[in-house]
Amino acid sequence: MKHTLNKISKTRFIRGINCPRFFPLFEIYKRGSKDATVSFTDDLSDLMTEENEAKKQALFEQMIEYETDEETDETEEVDLINVENKKLEVMLPYFNKMEEISAKYVQHKFNAPVVASTETRDQKRFEATIGDYSFYSFLDIYQETDEIIRVIEAKATTSSKFMDLTFTEDKEKFNFFELTPEGILMSREALGLPVGEKYFKKKQAILKRTNPIGGYLYDITYQRYVIEHFFKSNNIETKPMKYYLAILNHKYIFDGVYKDGQPDYYKDMDKENFLIRLVDVTDLTGNFLESFEADVEEVIHRLDHMTLVPFPLCPRKGKNKCMFHDICYKDIPKKDSIFTYIGNHNGFTDEKGEKYKPEDLIKMNMKMALDVPYSWLTRENNQIQYEVLSSGKPYMDKPRIKAILEKLEYPLYHLDFETFGSPLPRFKGEKAYDQSVFQFNLHIEHAPGVSDKDLDSYVYLATDHSDQRYQLTKYLCDLIGPKGTVVAWNDSFEKTRMKELAKLFPEFSDKLNDIISRTFDLWYVFKGSHHKLYDKWGIPEKKGFNYYHEALQGSFSIKKVLPIFVPDLSYSNLDVKNGDEAVVVYGNFPKMNKQEFEFNKRGLIEYCKQDTWAMVELLKSLREII
């Protein structure tokens, strides 16, 4: 069929190069019908809308990257075709503010006006005709003076990703990016500093679009390609051009000064550690252009041919997951597939030592977990999963679980935090993406099974957006006594929050550090691994699960484990059902009328209360079994 897709944005380009199936599927989607005779208008407004929605999705993915949640082993599926994410809508003003601050910072730093907007239709735009297609570039921030043009892409990531990138030459460690006297990050090579073989090896690694840094570089390389192609094809003599990323400075700590009720970030624009950090990537995007030309040719080839090739399948999760993922994976069973094997991304090895990735297995028509030969399962956990699936019986190491439970010291304090991880720091002492605690629930279990769901439940909830961390911390320290084990699900999350609170409020540091030393992760009872407290308790190391059930489907989130042991305790009947919804409720508190506020407040309290009560009930069920 003759297709009508002739306008290409950065989003379409990247999706099209990531997946050879994208363009034909997108053509069908845009037509709204499988009937090839139906046409659609591929106008510029369509492109702008798509670019805006894709930008929101990218922001959502960047936000998830910096979150540590009690359910980190289970990624929630997001509909990329019709993105309606209430959590993103709550966070969007913070992301938009970050872009606004970036634009003002660029204007201030280089003393020249900028063209900038969070809306695609108001951004500086370039168009380049390549073959039969129009390639469009929409720029977050554009600055042109008599001497130079600057193109800046705002990315809601942090500078730690760049400043932590190192290489070792002759046993000495160097940073790949260094700060200039003006406070701009640049590669060592661009700064004229000594570099060697290991530097170039690291550089080769990041000049790939699948690399965490490379993905950002690839985005702005697309912009550079279109802009420079526009000038060249129109015989326009250009000024020198510089390309930058504007990112969040991970070393910036908000000092708690407000102006008109909002954090006053702007007063620090002349300081070295301002909220925004610029990364000059002119040299790296220039290097990327060498391979980018080939990608342009490949995208045009795919547009010209529109072939629904069967493979490769796109990634199942993360930023490279295609909007048509569910279509391409429709033949993969939702239950007991090869993807339920923990560590499946590492592949499976046959008797001859040949390794197979999940995609290889699918090509061999191995889609179910039991289709994989047992002899190919070299990881003990995968062997346990196979045996559970084939026998229909759960696996349980009762002696080990019993030994662990016997070491718990009563009273038990079942603890759960709810946090708000804004890309912009809101309170004194916070950095970008700090998980600011706004609620906790604590269930006290006085002796095995002795705890009342209501009478032994204690809650602190910040019901507005004022800084209540001190009051929350004091109440938590008052509730937890000098003896007893503190129990959490994914205790690294709770421990990290308490370490942060101890640093903020030194008067509570001794108590909080003591609580941290007594905190145990109930997750370890099921999945296994070696908890830090096991050495103190005399529990020996062991590889493999302590427990596995078919219903887990490779996940050990509390919402997977709970129905197996306590089927009557469900989250489905709660008004707030998960952590994302908790963030949405808290984030919207200031916008609610009195009736909405009271309803949502109760819902939030009941949700957090359920998280801690679930652990009480899980322990009770475990004791009955062992």
Short mmCIF file of C-alpha atoms in Angstrom, two decimals, residues 11-175:
data_model
loop_
_atom_site.label_atom_id
_atom_site.label_comp_id
_atom_site.label_asym_id
_atom_site.label_seq_id
_atom_site.Cartn_x
_atom_site.Cartn_y
_atom_site.Cartn_z
CA THR A 11 10.00 10.80 18.45
CA ARG A 12 8.93 9.05 15.25
CA PHE A 13 12.54 8.74 14.14
CA ILE A 14 13.75 7.15 17.36
CA ARG A 15 10.79 4.80 17.59
CA GLY A 16 11.32 3.87 13.95
CA ILE A 17 15.02 3.10 14.37
CA ASN A 18 14.44 1.16 17.60
CA CYS A 19 11.80 -1.09 16.07
CA PRO A 20 11.62 -2.19 12.40
CA ARG A 21 7.89 -2.90 12.88
CA PHE A 22 7.04 0.58 14.16
CA PHE A 23 6.24 2.45 10.94
CA PRO A 24 3.75 -0.02 9.40
CA LEU A 25 2.01 -0.46 12.75
CA PHE A 26 1.94 3.30 13.26
CA GLU A 27 0.47 3.77 9.79
CA ILE A 28 -2.37 1.40 10.65
CA TYR A 29 -2.88 3.08 14.02
CA LYS A 30 -3.04 6.56 12.47
CA ARG A 31 -5.56 5.43 9.90
CA GLY A 32 -7.74 4.08 12.67
CA SER A 33 -8.59 1.11 10.48
CA LYS A 34 -6.99 -1.96 8.97
CA ASP A 35 -8.55 -0.88 5.68
CA ALA A 36 -5.65 0.45 3.63
CA THR A 37 -7.96 2.70 1.62
CA VAL A 38 -8.72 4.86 4.66
CA SER A 39 -6.58 7.97 4.70
CA PHE A 40 -5.54 10.33 7.46
CA THR A 41 -4.09 13.82 7.56
CA ASP A 42 -0.48 13.69 8.68
CA ASP A 43 -0.25 17.39 9.41
CA LEU A 44 2.08 19.38 11.62
CA SER A 45 -0.43 19.60 14.47
CA ASP A 46 -0.43 15.77 14.66
CA LEU A 47 3.34 15.82 14.89
CA MET A 48 3.33 18.45 17.65
CA THR A 49 0.73 16.56 19.67
CA GLU A 50 2.70 13.32 19.38
CA GLU A 51 5.90 15.10 20.36
CA ASN A 52 4.26 16.60 23.45
CA GLU A 53 2.82 13.24 24.53
CA ALA A 54 6.12 11.48 23.90
CA LYS A 55 7.88 14.11 25.97
CA LYS A 56 5.49 13.42 28.86
CA GLN A 57 6.18 9.72 28.56
CA ALA A 58 9.94 10.36 28.59
CA LEU A 59 9.53 12.45 31.74
CA PHE A 60 7.56 9.64 33.33
CA GLU A 61 10.35 7.18 32.55
CA GLN A 62 12.99 9.54 33.94
CA MET A 63 10.92 9.89 37.11
CA ILE A 64 10.65 6.10 37.51
CA GLU A 65 14.42 5.82 37.07
CA TYR A 66 14.98 7.76 40.29
CA GLU A 67 12.34 5.99 42.36
CA THR A 68 13.01 3.25 44.84
CA ASP A 69 9.72 1.66 45.78
CA GLU A 70 8.61 -1.30 47.85
CA GLU A 71 7.70 -3.00 44.58
CA THR A 72 10.87 -2.53 42.58
CA ASP A 73 10.75 -6.10 41.26
CA GLU A 74 7.44 -5.51 39.52
CA THR A 75 7.14 -2.84 36.82
CA GLU A 76 3.68 -1.50 36.21
CA GLU A 77 2.63 -1.62 32.57
CA VAL A 78 1.89 1.78 31.01
CA ASP A 79 -0.30 2.28 27.93
CA LEU A 80 1.97 4.21 25.60
CA ILE A 81 -0.70 4.77 22.96
CA ASN A 82 -3.15 6.51 25.28
CA VAL A 83 -1.00 7.75 28.12
CA GLU A 84 -3.23 8.80 31.00
CA ASN A 85 -1.00 8.71 33.99
CA LYS A 86 -2.35 10.67 36.93
CA LYS A 87 0.98 10.48 38.72
CA LEU A 88 2.68 12.11 35.77
CA GLU A 89 0.06 14.86 35.75
CA VAL A 90 0.85 15.56 39.41
CA MET A 91 4.58 15.74 38.64
CA LEU A 92 4.27 17.59 35.31
CA PRO A 93 4.29 21.11 36.86
CA TYR A 94 7.65 20.28 38.47
CA PHE A 95 9.07 19.07 35.14
CA ASN A 96 7.74 22.16 33.36
CA LYS A 97 9.26 24.34 36.07
CA MET A 98 12.60 22.62 35.55
CA GLU A 99 12.49 23.54 31.85
CA GLU A 100 11.48 27.10 32.69
CA ILE A 101 14.39 27.42 35.12
CA SER A 102 16.76 25.93 32.51
CA ALA A 103 15.70 28.52 29.95
CA LYS A 104 16.14 31.41 32.38
CA TYR A 105 19.50 30.03 33.45
CA VAL A 106 20.76 29.83 29.85
CA GLN A 107 19.52 33.37 29.23
CA HIS A 108 21.26 34.61 32.38
CA LYS A 109 24.50 32.69 31.89
CA PHE A 110 25.09 33.76 28.30
CA ASN A 111 23.35 37.14 28.63
CA ALA A 112 21.13 36.72 25.59
CA PRO A 113 17.41 36.05 25.02
CA VAL A 114 16.15 32.55 24.29
CA VAL A 115 13.22 30.95 22.50
CA ALA A 116 11.82 28.35 24.88
CA SER A 117 8.54 26.68 25.75
CA THR A 118 7.23 23.47 27.23
CA GLU A 119 4.69 23.39 24.37
CA THR A 120 6.00 22.09 21.04
CA ARG A 121 3.95 24.55 18.98
CA ASP A 122 5.74 27.50 20.62
CA GLN A 123 9.27 26.14 20.27
CA LYS A 124 11.88 27.05 17.68
CA ARG A 125 11.40 24.66 14.77
CA PHE A 126 13.60 23.48 11.92
CA GLU A 127 12.53 21.41 8.92
CA ALA A 128 14.80 19.47 6.59
CA THR A 129 13.71 17.62 3.46
CA ILE A 130 15.47 14.29 3.12
CA GLY A 131 14.34 12.19 0.19
CA ASP A 132 10.53 12.14 0.18
CA TYR A 133 10.27 13.01 3.86
CA SER A 134 10.20 16.12 6.00
CA PHE A 135 12.24 15.81 9.18
CA TYR A 136 11.29 18.20 11.99
CA SER A 137 13.28 19.41 14.96
CA PHE A 138 11.48 21.11 17.90
CA LEU A 139 13.91 22.70 20.33
CA ASP A 140 13.43 23.03 24.08
CA ILE A 141 15.72 26.05 24.26
CA TYR A 142 17.21 28.02 21.35
CA GLN A 143 19.56 30.98 21.68
CA GLU A 144 21.00 32.97 18.80
CA THR A 145 23.36 35.94 19.09
CA ASP A 146 25.40 37.80 16.53
CA GLU A 147 28.32 35.43 17.19
CA ILE A 148 26.86 32.00 18.02
CA ILE A 149 23.84 29.69 18.05
CA ARG A 150 23.16 27.51 21.11
CA VAL A 151 20.79 24.55 21.10
CA ILE A 152 19.82 23.17 24.50
CA GLU A 153 17.82 20.04 25.30
CA ALA A 154 16.36 19.95 28.82
CA LYS A 155 16.52 16.49 30.37
CA ALA A 156 15.09 15.75 33.81
CA THR A 157 18.00 13.52 34.73
CA THR A 158 20.75 14.40 37.20
CA SER A 159 24.40 15.28 36.77
CA SER A 160 25.51 12.27 38.84
CA LYS A 161 25.03 10.09 35.77
CA PHE A 162 27.63 12.18 33.94
CA MET A 163 29.99 12.98 36.80
CA ASP A 164 30.12 9.37 37.95
CA LEU A 165 31.30 8.23 34.51
CA THR A 166 34.96 7.32 34.93
CA PHE A 167 37.76 5.43 33.21
CA THR A 168 41.07 4.08 34.51
CA GLU A 169 44.33 4.75 32.72
CA ASP A 170 47.61 3.38 34.13
CA LYS A 171 45.86 2.51 37.41
CA GLU A 172 44.68 6.10 37.87
CA LYS A 173 40.96 6.95 37.78
CA PHE A 174 39.72 9.93 35.76
CA ASN A 175 36.34 11.51 35.18
#
